[in-house]
Amino acid sequence: MLTPPRTVVRRDGGLYALERALQRRGFRHVAGADEAGRGACAGPLVAAAAVLPEGRRGEIDELADSKLLTPAARERVYDEVVARALAYAVVVIPAEEVDGRGLHVCNLAAMRRALASLTTRPEYVLTDGFGVDGLDVPGLAVWKGDRVAACVAAASVLAKVTRDRIMVELDGRYPGYGFAEHKGYITPEHTAALRERGPCREHRFSYVNVAAVSGRDGRPPRARRPVVGGGVAEGPDTPMERSGAPGSTVGVALGEQPRPPAPVGEDVVMEGGVR
C-alpha cells in the first residue's frame, strides 16, 4: 500500500503557505480561529473565526498578526477581511462569565462557537497556540498561528478590533480607568486607577490583582461577583445592562457590522508584541 507524499511547508513560505498547502491536499475551506483579551483583567474575552477565499482574492494587503499592526492598519485590514471572507464570526464572552466558568473554559467555548457559526463549513481548522476539541473536522494547533497562517491572522484582527471598540465604549461608561488607552490590560496606569477607585463591573474578579483591591483576595477564585454597593465602583449607567440573560454568552451575529470605527489606543506591549 502506497502512502501519500508528505506535505512540506517551508518556514519562509509566507503567511499563505500553510493554507495553500492544505488546499492542495483537498481542504478547500480552511478556517482560522483566535482570541483577544486573555491577559486583560477588565472587559470581555472575544474570539473570532474566518475562512478566506482561495487564490488572490484571499490575499489581503497588510494582513498580519493583529498585535504587529498599528490601530489604523488594523481597521483597514478588518474592513478587508469583512469584505473578502467567505465567512466570519465573532463571539463575545462578558467578564462575569469569565469569572464564573474560568478563562480557559470560556476561551475554548468561544472559539468553538465562532467556528460553529461559520456559514461556510470549514474542512480544516487552524488555531493559535492550542487545539480546540469538539470539532467534527480535522484541525491543527499552530504555535504563533497568527504569524504563520493567514486565516488565523484574519481572525486575530477581527477579535482585536471588535474588543478594542468595546473597550472604547466602556471607557465612556466607566471613566477614570483608561479603558480606551490600555484596553483593560494591567498597565501601571490601570493598576493605579484600580487602587484609587476600586474595580467596576467590567473587571474580572477572578483575577488576583482585581480580587486584591476589592477585598476578595481570600475568597475562592470563582466566588460570586460583588453586588452594587459592595465595594464595586459603578459607572453613570449603573447597574450595567447587557443583552441576554445575566452571565450569558453574547455573540455578534455572522456578518453583522460591529460598532462604527472608533479611535483606539495601542496595547501591543500588554499582548506580548512590540511598539
PDB file of N, CA and C in Angstrom, residues 166-223:
ATOM      1  N   ILE A 166     -15.177  47.796  21.812  1.00  0.00           N
ATOM      2  CA  ILE A 166     -15.967  47.617  23.028  1.00  0.00           C
ATOM      3  C   ILE A 166     -15.319  48.360  24.194  1.00  0.00           C
ATOM      4  N   MET A 167     -13.996  48.259  24.309  1.00  0.00           N
ATOM      5  CA  MET A 167     -13.311  48.910  25.425  1.00  0.00           C
ATOM      6  C   MET A 167     -13.380  50.430  25.315  1.00  0.00           C
ATOM      7  N   VAL A 168     -13.342  50.959  24.101  1.00  0.00           N
ATOM      8  CA  VAL A 168     -13.505  52.404  23.923  1.00  0.00           C
ATOM      9  C   VAL A 168     -14.888  52.827  24.398  1.00  0.00           C
ATOM     10  N   GLU A 169     -15.896  52.049  24.072  1.00  0.00           N
ATOM     11  CA  GLU A 169     -17.252  52.355  24.542  1.00  0.00           C
ATOM     12  C   GLU A 169     -17.336  52.270  26.061  1.00  0.00           C
ATOM     13  N   LEU A 170     -16.712  51.253  26.644  1.00  0.00           N
ATOM     14  CA  LEU A 170     -16.752  51.100  28.098  1.00  0.00           C
ATOM     15  C   LEU A 170     -16.016  52.235  28.803  1.00  0.00           C
ATOM     16  N   ASP A 171     -15.031  52.829  28.142  1.00  0.00           N
ATOM     17  CA  ASP A 171     -14.324  53.963  28.732  1.00  0.00           C
ATOM     18  C   ASP A 171     -15.281  55.123  28.973  1.00  0.00           C
ATOM     19  N   GLY A 172     -16.264  55.289  28.073  1.00  0.00           N
ATOM     20  CA  GLY A 172     -17.257  56.338  28.275  1.00  0.00           C
ATOM     21  C   GLY A 172     -18.238  56.014  29.377  1.00  0.00           C
ATOM     22  N   ARG A 173     -18.481  54.734  29.603  1.00  0.00           N
ATOM     23  CA  ARG A 173     -19.445  54.331  30.631  1.00  0.00           C
ATOM     24  C   ARG A 173     -18.793  54.222  32.007  1.00  0.00           C
ATOM     25  N   TYR A 174     -17.524  53.919  32.020  1.00  0.00           N
ATOM     26  CA  TYR A 174     -16.781  53.787  33.277  1.00  0.00           C
ATOM     27  C   TYR A 174     -15.524  54.640  33.188  1.00  0.00           C
ATOM     28  N   PRO A 175     -15.655  55.961  33.234  1.00  0.00           N
ATOM     29  CA  PRO A 175     -14.490  56.841  33.099  1.00  0.00           C
ATOM     30  C   PRO A 175     -13.554  56.722  34.296  1.00  0.00           C
ATOM     31  N   GLY A 176     -12.317  57.068  34.044  1.00  0.00           N
ATOM     32  CA  GLY A 176     -11.329  57.095  35.118  1.00  0.00           C
ATOM     33  C   GLY A 176     -10.388  55.918  35.131  1.00  0.00           C
ATOM     34  N   TYR A 177     -10.713  54.857  34.381  1.00  0.00           N
ATOM     35  CA  TYR A 177      -9.833  53.676  34.352  1.00  0.00           C
ATOM     36  C   TYR A 177      -8.885  53.672  33.154  1.00  0.00           C
ATOM     37  N   GLY A 178      -9.175  54.455  32.151  1.00  0.00           N
ATOM     38  CA  GLY A 178      -8.320  54.493  30.972  1.00  0.00           C
ATOM     39  C   GLY A 178      -8.529  53.328  30.022  1.00  0.00           C
ATOM     40  N   PHE A 179      -9.742  52.767  30.004  1.00  0.00           N
ATOM     41  CA  PHE A 179     -10.002  51.610  29.149  1.00  0.00           C
ATOM     42  C   PHE A 179      -9.707  51.892  27.679  1.00  0.00           C
ATOM     43  N   ALA A 180      -9.927  53.116  27.217  1.00  0.00           N
ATOM     44  CA  ALA A 180      -9.696  53.439  25.809  1.00  0.00           C
ATOM     45  C   ALA A 180      -8.222  53.358  25.441  1.00  0.00           C
ATOM     46  N   GLU A 181      -7.346  53.573  26.436  1.00  0.00           N
ATOM     47  CA  GLU A 181      -5.912  53.543  26.155  1.00  0.00           C
ATOM     48  C   GLU A 181      -5.320  52.138  26.322  1.00  0.00           C
ATOM     49  N   HIS A 182      -5.526  51.528  27.481  1.00  0.00           N
ATOM     50  CA  HIS A 182      -4.857  50.246  27.735  1.00  0.00           C
ATOM     51  C   HIS A 182      -5.744  49.035  27.481  1.00  0.00           C
ATOM     52  N   LYS A 183      -7.002  49.253  27.164  1.00  0.00           N
ATOM     53  CA  LYS A 183      -7.954  48.192  26.793  1.00  0.00           C
ATOM     54  C   LYS A 183      -8.149  47.149  27.888  1.00  0.00           C
ATOM     55  N   GLY A 184      -7.944  47.534  29.140  1.00  0.00           N
ATOM     56  CA  GLY A 184      -8.185  46.613  30.242  1.00  0.00           C
ATOM     57  C   GLY A 184      -6.991  45.777  30.642  1.00  0.00           C
ATOM     58  N   TYR A 185      -5.844  45.979  29.984  1.00  0.00           N
ATOM     59  CA  TYR A 185      -4.647  45.232  30.362  1.00  0.00           C
ATOM     60  C   TYR A 185      -4.008  45.856  31.604  1.00  0.00           C
ATOM     61  N   ILE A 186      -3.121  45.127  32.230  1.00  0.00           N
ATOM     62  CA  ILE A 186      -2.583  45.527  33.532  1.00  0.00           C
ATOM     63  C   ILE A 186      -1.370  46.422  33.326  1.00  0.00           C
ATOM     64  N   THR A 187      -1.620  47.694  33.119  1.00  0.00           N
ATOM     65  CA  THR A 187      -0.561  48.685  32.997  1.00  0.00           C
ATOM     66  C   THR A 187      -0.408  49.412  34.327  1.00  0.00           C
ATOM     67  N   PRO A 188       0.684  50.140  34.525  1.00  0.00           N
ATOM     68  CA  PRO A 188       0.823  50.916  35.763  1.00  0.00           C
ATOM     69  C   PRO A 188      -0.333  51.894  35.962  1.00  0.00           C
ATOM     70  N   GLU A 189      -0.814  52.513  34.870  1.00  0.00           N
ATOM     71  CA  GLU A 189      -1.918  53.466  34.981  1.00  0.00           C
ATOM     72  C   GLU A 189      -3.203  52.754  35.415  1.00  0.00           C
ATOM     73  N   HIS A 190      -3.441  51.581  34.858  1.00  0.00           N
ATOM     74  CA  HIS A 190      -4.635  50.827  35.219  1.00  0.00           C
ATOM     75  C   HIS A 190      -4.551  50.357  36.672  1.00  0.00           C
ATOM     76  N   THR A 191      -3.381  49.914  37.076  1.00  0.00           N
ATOM     77  CA  THR A 191      -3.190  49.464  38.459  1.00  0.00           C
ATOM     78  C   THR A 191      -3.438  50.607  39.443  1.00  0.00           C
ATOM     79  N   ALA A 192      -2.935  51.803  39.103  1.00  0.00           N
ATOM     80  CA  ALA A 192      -3.145  52.966  39.984  1.00  0.00           C
ATOM     81  C   ALA A 192      -4.628  53.321  40.075  1.00  0.00           C
ATOM     82  N   ALA A 193      -5.330  53.244  38.938  1.00  0.00           N
ATOM     83  CA  ALA A 193      -6.759  53.552  38.942  1.00  0.00           C
ATOM     84  C   ALA A 193      -7.541  52.524  39.753  1.00  0.00           C
ATOM     85  N   LEU A 194      -7.151  51.272  39.666  1.00  0.00           N
ATOM     86  CA  LEU A 194      -7.810  50.226  40.448  1.00  0.00           C
ATOM     87  C   LEU A 194      -7.646  50.480  41.944  1.00  0.00           C
ATOM     88  N   ARG A 195      -6.453  50.856  42.352  1.00  0.00           N
ATOM     89  CA  ARG A 195      -6.209  51.105  43.768  1.00  0.00           C
ATOM     90  C   ARG A 195      -6.973  52.321  44.262  1.00  0.00           C
ATOM     91  N   GLU A 196      -7.094  53.317  43.409  1.00  0.00           N
ATOM     92  CA  GLU A 196      -7.757  54.552  43.815  1.00  0.00           C
ATOM     93  C   GLU A 196      -9.275  54.418  43.799  1.00  0.00           C
ATOM     94  N   ARG A 197      -9.812  53.772  42.756  1.00  0.00           N
ATOM     95  CA  ARG A 197     -11.257  53.767  42.541  1.00  0.00           C
ATOM     96  C   ARG A 197     -11.924  52.453  42.908  1.00  0.00           C
ATOM     97  N   GLY A 198     -11.122  51.373  43.014  1.00  0.00           N
ATOM     98  CA  GLY A 198     -11.715  50.056  43.153  1.00  0.00           C
ATOM     99  C   GLY A 198     -12.199  49.561  41.803  1.00  0.00           C
ATOM    100  N   PRO A 199     -12.549  48.286  41.694  1.00  0.00           N
ATOM    101  CA  PRO A 199     -12.970  47.735  40.409  1.00  0.00           C
ATOM    102  C   PRO A 199     -14.398  48.130  40.047  1.00  0.00           C
ATOM    103  N   CYS A 200     -14.700  48.098  38.759  1.00  0.00           N
ATOM    104  CA  CYS A 200     -16.067  48.306  38.281  1.00  0.00           C
ATOM    105  C   CYS A 200     -16.622  46.960  37.813  1.00  0.00           C
ATOM    106  N   ARG A 201     -17.846  46.970  37.329  1.00  0.00           N
ATOM    107  CA  ARG A 201     -18.491  45.726  36.932  1.00  0.00           C
ATOM    108  C   ARG A 201     -17.784  45.034  35.763  1.00  0.00           C
ATOM    109  N   GLU A 202     -17.014  45.772  34.990  1.00  0.00           N
ATOM    110  CA  GLU A 202     -16.346  45.178  33.836  1.00  0.00           C
ATOM    111  C   GLU A 202     -15.000  44.552  34.189  1.00  0.00           C
ATOM    112  N   HIS A 203     -14.602  44.610  35.443  1.00  0.00           N
ATOM    113  CA  HIS A 203     -13.370  43.947  35.857  1.00  0.00           C
ATOM    114  C   HIS A 203     -13.628  42.461  36.114  1.00  0.00           C
ATOM    115  N   ARG A 204     -12.572  41.677  36.001  1.00  0.00           N
ATOM    116  CA  ARG A 204     -12.656  40.235  36.225  1.00  0.00           C
ATOM    117  C   ARG A 204     -12.209  39.947  37.663  1.00  0.00           C
ATOM    118  N   PHE A 205     -13.174  39.634  38.504  1.00  0.00           N
ATOM    119  CA  PHE A 205     -12.891  39.469  39.933  1.00  0.00           C
ATOM    120  C   PHE A 205     -12.178  38.156  40.244  1.00  0.00           C
ATOM    121  N   SER A 206     -12.052  37.270  39.257  1.00  0.00           N
ATOM    122  CA  SER A 206     -11.289  36.045  39.459  1.00  0.00           C
ATOM    123  C   SER A 206      -9.796  36.267  39.239  1.00  0.00           C
ATOM    124  N   TYR A 207      -9.408  37.470  38.826  1.00  0.00           N
ATOM    125  CA  TYR A 207      -8.004  37.790  38.624  1.00  0.00           C
ATOM    126  C   TYR A 207      -7.426  38.311  39.939  1.00  0.00           C
ATOM    127  N   VAL A 208      -6.220  37.903  40.252  1.00  0.00           N
ATOM    128  CA  VAL A 208      -5.618  38.178  41.557  1.00  0.00           C
ATOM    129  C   VAL A 208      -5.548  39.670  41.843  1.00  0.00           C
ATOM    130  N   ASN A 209      -5.131  40.465  40.863  1.00  0.00           N
ATOM    131  CA  ASN A 209      -4.964  41.897  41.128  1.00  0.00           C
ATOM    132  C   ASN A 209      -6.303  42.581  41.397  1.00  0.00           C
ATOM    133  N   VAL A 210      -7.364  42.150  40.733  1.00  0.00           N
ATOM    134  CA  VAL A 210      -8.687  42.732  40.980  1.00  0.00           C
ATOM    135  C   VAL A 210      -9.227  42.262  42.323  1.00  0.00           C
ATOM    136  N   ALA A 211      -9.059  40.977  42.608  1.00  0.00           N
ATOM    137  CA  ALA A 211      -9.527  40.447  43.882  1.00  0.00           C
ATOM    138  C   ALA A 211      -8.856  41.157  45.055  1.00  0.00           C
ATOM    139  N   ALA A 212      -7.585  41.480  44.899  1.00  0.00           N
ATOM    140  CA  ALA A 212      -6.840  42.106  45.989  1.00  0.00           C
ATOM    141  C   ALA A 212      -7.397  43.485  46.333  1.00  0.00           C
ATOM    142  N   VAL A 213      -7.718  44.286  45.324  1.00  0.00           N
ATOM    143  CA  VAL A 213      -8.195  45.645  45.603  1.00  0.00           C
ATOM    144  C   VAL A 213      -9.683  45.666  45.922  1.00  0.00           C
ATOM    145  N   SER A 214     -10.388  44.558  45.718  1.00  0.00           N
ATOM    146  CA  SER A 214     -11.816  44.516  46.046  1.00  0.00           C
ATOM    147  C   SER A 214     -12.062  43.893  47.409  1.00  0.00           C
ATOM    148  N   GLY A 215     -10.980  43.511  48.118  1.00  0.00           N
ATOM    149  CA  GLY A 215     -11.121  42.888  49.420  1.00  0.00           C
ATOM    150  C   GLY A 215     -11.562  41.439  49.340  1.00  0.00           C
ATOM    151  N   ARG A 216     -11.367  40.801  48.167  1.00  0.00           N
ATOM    152  CA  ARG A 216     -11.822  39.427  47.969  1.00  0.00           C
ATOM    153  C   ARG A 216     -10.664  38.468  47.760  1.00  0.00           C
ATOM    154  N   ASP A 217      -9.439  38.915  48.113  1.00  0.00           N
ATOM    155  CA  ASP A 217      -8.273  38.076  47.826  1.00  0.00           C
ATOM    156  C   ASP A 217      -8.263  36.791  48.636  1.00  0.00           C
ATOM    157  N   GLY A 218      -9.037  36.705  49.717  1.00  0.00           N
ATOM    158  CA  GLY A 218      -9.096  35.466  50.487  1.00  0.00           C
ATOM    159  C   GLY A 218     -10.239  34.561  50.095  1.00  0.00           C
ATOM    160  N   ARG A 219     -11.041  34.966  49.085  1.00  0.00           N
ATOM    161  CA  ARG A 219     -12.189  34.189  48.648  1.00  0.00           C
ATOM    162  C   ARG A 219     -11.806  33.239  47.527  1.00  0.00           C
ATOM    163  N   PRO A 220     -12.602  32.217  47.279  1.00  0.00           N
ATOM    164  CA  PRO A 220     -12.317  31.328  46.150  1.00  0.00           C
ATOM    165  C   PRO A 220     -12.269  32.110  44.844  1.00  0.00           C
ATOM    166  N   PRO A 221     -11.426  31.677  43.875  1.00  0.00           N
ATOM    167  CA  PRO A 221     -11.250  32.448  42.641  1.00  0.00           C
ATOM    168  C   PRO A 221     -12.540  32.724  41.900  1.00  0.00           C
ATOM    169  N   ARG A 222     -13.508  31.790  41.950  1.00  0.00           N
ATOM    170  CA  ARG A 222     -14.731  31.992  41.179  1.00  0.00           C
ATOM    171  C   ARG A 222     -15.916  32.327  42.076  1.00  0.00           C
ATOM    172  N   ALA A 223     -15.631  32.925  43.227  1.00  0.00           N
ATOM    173  CA  ALA A 223     -16.711  33.308  44.131  1.00  0.00           C
ATOM    174  C   ALA A 223     -17.626  34.323  43.446  1.00  0.00           C
TER     175      ALA A 223
END
